Amino acid sequence: MLSKKALSISPSPTMAIDSKAKEMKSRGIDVIGFGAGEPDFDTPLHIRDAAVRAIEEGYTRYTPVTGNLELKEAIADKLKKENGLIYDPAQIVVSNGAKHSLFNTLAAILNPDDEVMIPAPYWVSYPEMVRLNDGIPVTVETSENNFFKITSADLEKAYTNKSKALILNSPSNPTGQICSEEDLGMIAEFCCKRGILIIADEIYEKLIYGNYRHISIATFSERAKELTILVNGVSKSYAMTGWRIGYTASTLDIARVMGNIQSHATSNPNSIAQKAAEAAIRGPQACVEEMRIAFDQRCKYMFRRVKAIPYLDALEPHGTFYLFVSVAETVNKMFKGQLICGSDDFASLLLKNRKVAVVPGTGFGAPNHIRLSFATSMENIVVGLDRIEAFVNELE
Ligand code: PMP
Ligand code: GLU
């Protein structure tokens, strides 16, 4: 009765953990959620006001399929000013969240059995989206000892004559690591030499800590820009996850095909949310910095606490709002007589016994890690870490 392809897709574990924590909370259970990959802040007032205005002014009809011109101009101006990239608004496609932008991108470029290289640990949805679009996800293994950096040897190993694209996510969900200029140069050269498309997911570009900075891989050369489909959105930077606005910047050819697909799948993204996104991108940016500073403080605290807990280890995140914690040393230990075989057991025992929701690393291609989101209040972070510490101290 059901499609074989659809049946082969597993549900998003990040979404599943978040729903589970929310459901437990609604039943009155005192659960701390470190699962959600979404800012806990409200959407800034001037952005909400723009949406209210849009409703009141009757901006409630279909817009052009790929977004209205004002928003696309705002995005093109942002890409020029902040990323040093010149795009015509016709090269921008606005969709229902960056997730939808990624999906449209893959739908636009993949033929059956094309391979897409995905560095691990990766965001949970990449391999499933590739499969849904009839492609084959090929993992590029990296090593934590090398800060999860992508090396040319790793790329070389994953490359075949069927390789069509590489998905690059810097800052990375889940590791919080950022590609250096040198890393990006090597990746750009590798892809340019072989004509591999680069899907550059830059959704966390504004959430960066310390002296690190974000560089768009499309800036490396004209050829790199031609091969890049830049993906971004307003969800993470402006606390706008529910508004569902993401976008791509690419060659005109790719943008056109994506627009055709979108015209049959969803039509335009929400007209009111487009007005809100325009206010976010064009408006004052102080709100972004305020949220970034709060994330930075939480990040430092969470990292310091986790490093002090026996058997747990982590690299310091330089971006995003995730701490990726190795639980490898807890494998084969017991909690109240129950064996921990990997992060799935760790996460489920922790949730059941100590009421802390974390995302097991299995879906990220890292079965001995868990992901903790610090997009929650400092009070929650303190209590959640106390509980994790108590849980680990009970392992034998
Ligand atoms: N890429 C990454 C790496 C993400 O973590 C997310 C968060 N869901 C997205 C894309 C999609 O974001 P959204 O659809 O909310 O714009
Ligand atoms: N990107 C977020 C996360 O990784 C939100 C959930 C999702 O879209 O998968 O948790």
PDB file of C-alpha atoms and ligand atoms in Angstrom, residues 12 14-15 35 37 99 123 173 204 236 322 371, ligand 2:
ATOM      1  CA  SER A  12      13.801  12.891  12.407  1.00  0.00           C
ATOM      2  CA  THR A  14      15.791  15.672  16.744  1.00  0.00           C
ATOM      3  CA  MET A  15      12.112  16.354  16.159  1.00  0.00           C
ATOM      4  CA  GLY A  35      16.979  18.209  22.574  1.00  0.00           C
ATOM      5  CA  GLY A  37      17.540  22.854  18.115  1.00  0.00           C
ATOM      6  CA  LYS A  99      14.983  22.462   5.408  1.00  0.00           C
ATOM      7  CA  TRP A 123      22.763  16.900  10.617  1.00  0.00           C
ATOM      8  CA  ASN A 173      25.214  20.934  13.676  1.00  0.00           C
ATOM      9  CA  TYR A 204      24.298  29.000  11.921  1.00  0.00           C
ATOM     10  CA  LYS A 236      18.251  30.375  14.045  1.00  0.00           C
ATOM     11  CA  TYR A 322      25.029  22.502  20.488  1.00  0.00           C
ATOM     12  CA  ARG A 371      24.000  16.220  21.485  1.00  0.00           C
TER      13      ARG A 371
HETATM   14  N1  GLU B   2      17.778  21.820  13.368  1.00  0.00           N
HETATM   15  C1  GLU B   2      17.216  21.574  14.643  1.00  0.00           C
HETATM   16  C2  GLU B   2      17.901  20.393  15.290  1.00  0.00           C
HETATM   17  O1  GLU B   2      18.814  19.854  14.735  1.00  0.00           O
HETATM   18  C3  GLU B   2      15.730  21.493  14.660  1.00  0.00           C
HETATM   19  C4  GLU B   2      15.110  20.150  14.460  1.00  0.00           C
HETATM   20  C5  GLU B   2      15.155  19.707  13.030  1.00  0.00           C
HETATM   21  O2  GLU B   2      14.773  20.490  12.161  1.00  0.00           O
HETATM   22  O3  GLU B   2      15.615  18.586  12.827  1.00  0.00           O
HETATM   23  O4  GLU B   2      17.546  20.036  16.387  1.00  0.00           O
END
